[in-house]
Amino acid sequence: MIKKCLPGLIFTATTVFTGPFWQINSASADPFSFRWNNSWQQPQILPRETTGFDDTFFQQYVQAERVALPNSQQLELDPSKLFLKYSHNVSVYFINEGAKYRNQLAYTATGATNRSGLVFNDISCRGRGCVGDWGGGALRLGDGVNLGNFAAGTKLDFWLRADGWRLGDSANIYGSQASFNPDGLQHMVAYAVRDYILIGFEDLYGPLGARGIDPRTGRTNENSDRDFNDVVFVVDVGADNVRALASVPEPTTTLSVLGVGILGMLKWRRRQNKAEKLL
Ligand SMILES: [Ca+2]
Ligand SMILES: [Ca+2]
Ligand SMILES: [Ca+2]
């Protein structure tokens, strides 16, 4: 089904992607000890004109709104092991969002560098190309923040506070480890694309289409679409770190193929109408 709408895109996934995608690292942020700090300050948001970052290439990987990411539970990637082998001055660039929620994104660094902070305080897209231009308008495509330098031997984690801009401390928080999420489900996917890590979050609680109270937790199922486009961003950890994470010996060409191959499991946004028919 997916192959039909992605000719030529997934041909390398099975051959290139044979080993663990992320390196195992003993340093780990304890999801139970993670607390959102409401005093975190929004880092300065820099426009594309300032950073020189071009988001255009990455827009093709933004999942169409309310189209479930196929087989997202089966992806063998582990975004909970984003380990920096080399020190790097890390930046995060906003790619898109398809969310009515006013989501927030934070990071924690553990290991050689230990700190945490806000990435985006209000993930609400404005302007041309937004999937979810439904109020707020705090970010434009390609906007970036710089998180500073992280020493070799640091592990990065990212956390989504769903509708946290409005709900604050009562909001659900999702991280990279499904078992620690409030609904026990995967809410984060990550891929190597070119010299970047591309990450998408799902912001709705519960399994696909589930409604009503979750008897296990007492929380409310939110008719989730599992589209994982509720914030899409890329992390610049440096090409060497991406290569190390992907365990691919040769640089640019192979990485590009790897990225496109794995990401072939996402549908091209520009083909969303066709994809919806197939689904
Ligand atoms: Ca969405
Ligand atoms: Ca929005
Ligand atoms: Ca969603």
XYZ file of N, CA and C in Angstrom, residues 65-156:
276
model
N -1.934 15.540 7.401
C -2.707 15.669 8.630
C -3.731 14.547 8.781
N -3.732 13.950 9.958
C -4.654 12.889 10.362
C -4.531 11.632 9.496
N -3.399 11.464 8.857
C -3.102 10.199 8.186
C -2.081 9.474 9.044
N -2.492 8.340 9.569
C -1.639 7.644 10.524
C -0.315 7.251 9.898
N 0.721 7.398 10.658
C 2.032 6.928 10.228
C 1.984 5.406 10.198
N 2.194 4.798 9.028
C 2.007 3.356 8.941
C 3.047 2.596 9.750
N 2.579 1.606 10.460
C 3.456 0.701 11.194
C 4.415 1.410 12.135
N 3.967 2.511 12.708
C 4.888 3.276 13.535
C 5.355 2.485 14.747
N 4.561 1.511 15.164
C 4.977 0.707 16.303
C 6.101 -0.258 15.920
N 6.251 -0.511 14.643
C 7.222 -1.522 14.221
C 8.564 -0.924 13.798
N 8.654 0.363 13.724
C 9.929 0.949 13.328
C 11.004 0.565 14.327
N 12.134 0.187 13.814
C 13.196 -0.324 14.666
C 14.110 0.783 15.207
N 13.759 2.012 14.982
C 14.597 3.110 15.458
C 14.379 3.336 16.947
N 15.393 3.792 17.597
C 15.276 4.080 19.027
C 15.704 5.516 19.302
N 14.733 6.442 19.315
C 15.085 7.845 19.545
C 15.499 8.132 20.980
N 15.469 7.120 21.836
C 15.890 7.328 23.227
C 17.401 7.193 23.384
N 18.089 6.982 22.294
C 19.551 6.816 22.374
C 20.258 7.762 21.418
N 19.916 9.015 21.541
C 20.537 10.048 20.708
C 21.829 10.504 21.386
N 22.864 9.800 21.047
C 24.140 9.928 21.734
C 25.133 10.697 20.871
N 25.779 11.682 21.448
C 26.761 12.461 20.701
C 28.154 11.889 20.930
N 28.707 11.337 19.900
C 30.073 10.811 19.979
C 31.083 11.950 19.967
N 30.722 13.034 19.297
C 31.605 14.196 19.174
C 30.903 15.424 19.736
N 31.696 16.325 20.280
C 31.096 17.559 20.782
C 30.522 18.356 19.609
N 29.475 19.098 19.893
C 28.864 19.890 18.820
C 28.027 21.018 19.404
N 28.002 22.099 18.670
C 27.115 23.217 18.979
C 25.773 22.930 18.301
N 24.779 22.562 19.107
C 23.547 21.971 18.588
C 22.489 23.041 18.329
N 21.872 22.932 17.178
C 20.711 23.776 16.862
C 19.525 22.896 16.517
N 18.328 23.443 16.736
C 17.094 22.750 16.395
C 16.297 23.653 15.459
N 15.793 23.074 14.364
C 15.039 23.843 13.384
C 13.620 23.291 13.270
N 12.678 24.203 13.336
C 11.267 23.849 13.193
C 10.959 23.579 11.735
N 10.388 22.394 11.460
C 10.029 22.038 10.092
C 8.548 22.304 9.834
N 7.684 21.821 10.717
C 6.255 22.028 10.500
C 5.481 21.506 11.698
N 4.210 21.765 11.727
C 3.327 21.155 12.720
C 1.924 21.076 12.145
N 1.266 19.948 12.451
C -0.130 19.776 12.114
C -0.894 19.490 13.399
N -1.097 20.505 14.196
C -1.681 20.313 15.524
C -2.556 21.497 15.888
N -3.682 21.168 16.494
C -4.490 22.244 17.068
C -3.957 22.619 18.442
N -3.318 21.660 19.082
C -2.698 21.944 20.375
C -1.569 22.948 20.225
N -1.385 23.720 21.272
C -0.234 24.623 21.344
C 0.856 23.877 22.122
N 1.603 23.060 21.387
C 2.580 22.181 22.014
C 3.849 22.916 22.394
N 4.588 22.299 23.310
C 5.883 22.820 23.735
C 6.920 21.703 23.649
N 8.144 22.099 23.369
C 9.233 21.134 23.230
C 10.380 21.530 24.147
N 10.888 20.542 24.882
C 12.041 20.768 25.754
C 13.094 19.701 25.481
N 14.297 19.927 25.975
C 15.354 18.936 25.836
C 16.013 18.709 27.190
N 16.596 17.539 27.333
C 17.507 17.292 28.452
C 18.791 16.697 27.878
N 19.886 17.102 28.449
C 21.189 16.552 28.100
C 21.754 15.880 29.344
N 22.211 14.640 29.167
C 22.785 13.897 30.290
C 24.101 13.269 29.845
N 24.944 12.997 30.807
C 26.249 12.444 30.485
C 27.317 13.511 30.625
N 28.114 13.692 29.578
C 29.222 14.649 29.640
C 28.733 16.074 29.864
N 27.624 16.418 29.248
C 26.975 17.712 29.487
C 25.627 17.447 30.131
N 25.369 18.145 31.232
C 24.101 17.971 31.936
C 23.377 19.297 32.017
N 22.336 19.441 31.236
C 21.465 20.599 31.374
C 20.167 20.319 30.645
N 19.216 21.190 30.857
C 17.915 21.033 30.224
C 17.360 22.404 29.910
N 16.360 22.436 29.067
C 15.780 23.726 28.731
C 14.704 23.603 27.678
N 14.137 24.735 27.396
C 13.082 24.829 26.409
C 13.699 24.889 25.016
N 13.010 24.268 24.076
C 13.374 24.445 22.673
C 12.380 25.416 22.027
N 11.093 25.061 22.088
C 10.037 25.929 21.569
C 8.920 26.015 22.609
N 8.572 27.196 22.992
C 7.556 27.407 24.012
C 6.134 27.332 23.454
N 5.990 27.635 22.180
C 4.662 27.653 21.567
C 4.811 27.210 20.125
N 4.539 25.916 19.906
C 4.723 25.372 18.563
C 3.434 25.576 17.791
N 3.305 26.747 17.229
C 2.138 27.080 16.408
C 2.653 27.789 15.166
N 2.331 27.182 14.046
C 2.923 27.589 12.769
C 2.143 28.736 12.134
N 2.860 29.600 11.470
C 2.178 30.661 10.725
C 2.791 30.792 9.341
N 1.925 31.101 8.406
C 2.402 31.418 7.072
C 2.315 30.264 6.094
N 2.882 30.502 4.952
C 2.816 29.565 3.842
C 3.481 28.230 4.198
N 2.814 27.139 3.852
C 3.403 25.819 4.029
C 3.072 25.146 5.337
N 2.414 25.837 6.236
C 2.062 25.221 7.523
C 0.996 24.161 7.320
N 1.169 23.008 7.983
C 0.093 22.013 7.990
C -1.030 22.492 8.911
N -0.674 23.011 10.059
C -1.676 23.355 11.072
C -1.660 24.825 11.455
N -1.948 25.673 10.507
C -1.955 27.119 10.763
C -3.303 27.492 11.383
N -3.487 27.052 12.616
C -4.796 27.178 13.264
C -4.706 28.001 14.540
N -3.967 29.034 14.496
C -3.903 29.911 15.672
C -2.556 29.870 16.342
N -2.241 30.977 16.966
C -0.955 31.073 17.634
C 0.055 31.814 16.779
N 0.560 31.103 15.783
C 1.440 31.745 14.819
C 2.780 32.161 15.391
N 3.349 31.333 16.260
C 4.612 31.708 16.895
C 5.841 31.351 16.060
N 5.680 30.415 15.127
C 6.849 29.933 14.386
C 6.581 29.936 12.888
N 7.622 30.247 12.156
C 7.592 30.080 10.711
C 8.450 28.876 10.330
N 8.152 28.288 9.191
C 8.923 27.138 8.737
C 10.401 27.489 8.707
N 11.213 26.607 9.281
C 12.660 26.801 9.245
C 13.219 27.621 10.378
N 12.351 28.172 11.224
C 12.868 28.912 12.383
C 13.739 28.003 13.241
N 14.790 28.565 13.819
C 15.713 27.740 14.593
C 16.094 28.352 15.926
N 16.547 27.493 16.816
C 17.136 27.948 18.081
C 18.474 27.228 18.261
N 19.376 27.915 18.879
C 20.671 27.320 19.189
C 20.682 26.910 20.654
N 21.074 25.655 20.908
C 21.072 25.138 22.284
C 22.450 25.165 22.919
N 23.437 25.600 22.169
C 24.779 25.693 22.721
C 25.587 24.431 22.501
N 26.759 24.408 23.107
C 27.675 23.297 22.882
C 27.408 22.139 23.847
N 27.528 20.944 23.321
C 27.392 19.727 24.123
C 28.654 18.898 23.926
N 29.205 18.451 25.025
C 30.474 17.724 24.974
C 30.276 16.312 24.424
N 31.342 15.770 23.867
C 31.317 14.373 23.430
C 30.944 13.489 24.615
N 30.043 12.561 24.383
C 29.587 11.708 25.473
C 28.318 12.212 26.134
N 27.585 13.053 25.414
C 26.311 13.568 25.923
C 25.172 12.856 25.216
N 24.124 12.600 25.972
C 22.922 12.035 25.363
C 21.821 13.081 25.389
N 21.155 13.244 24.261
C 20.060 14.215 24.161
C 18.715 13.506 24.213
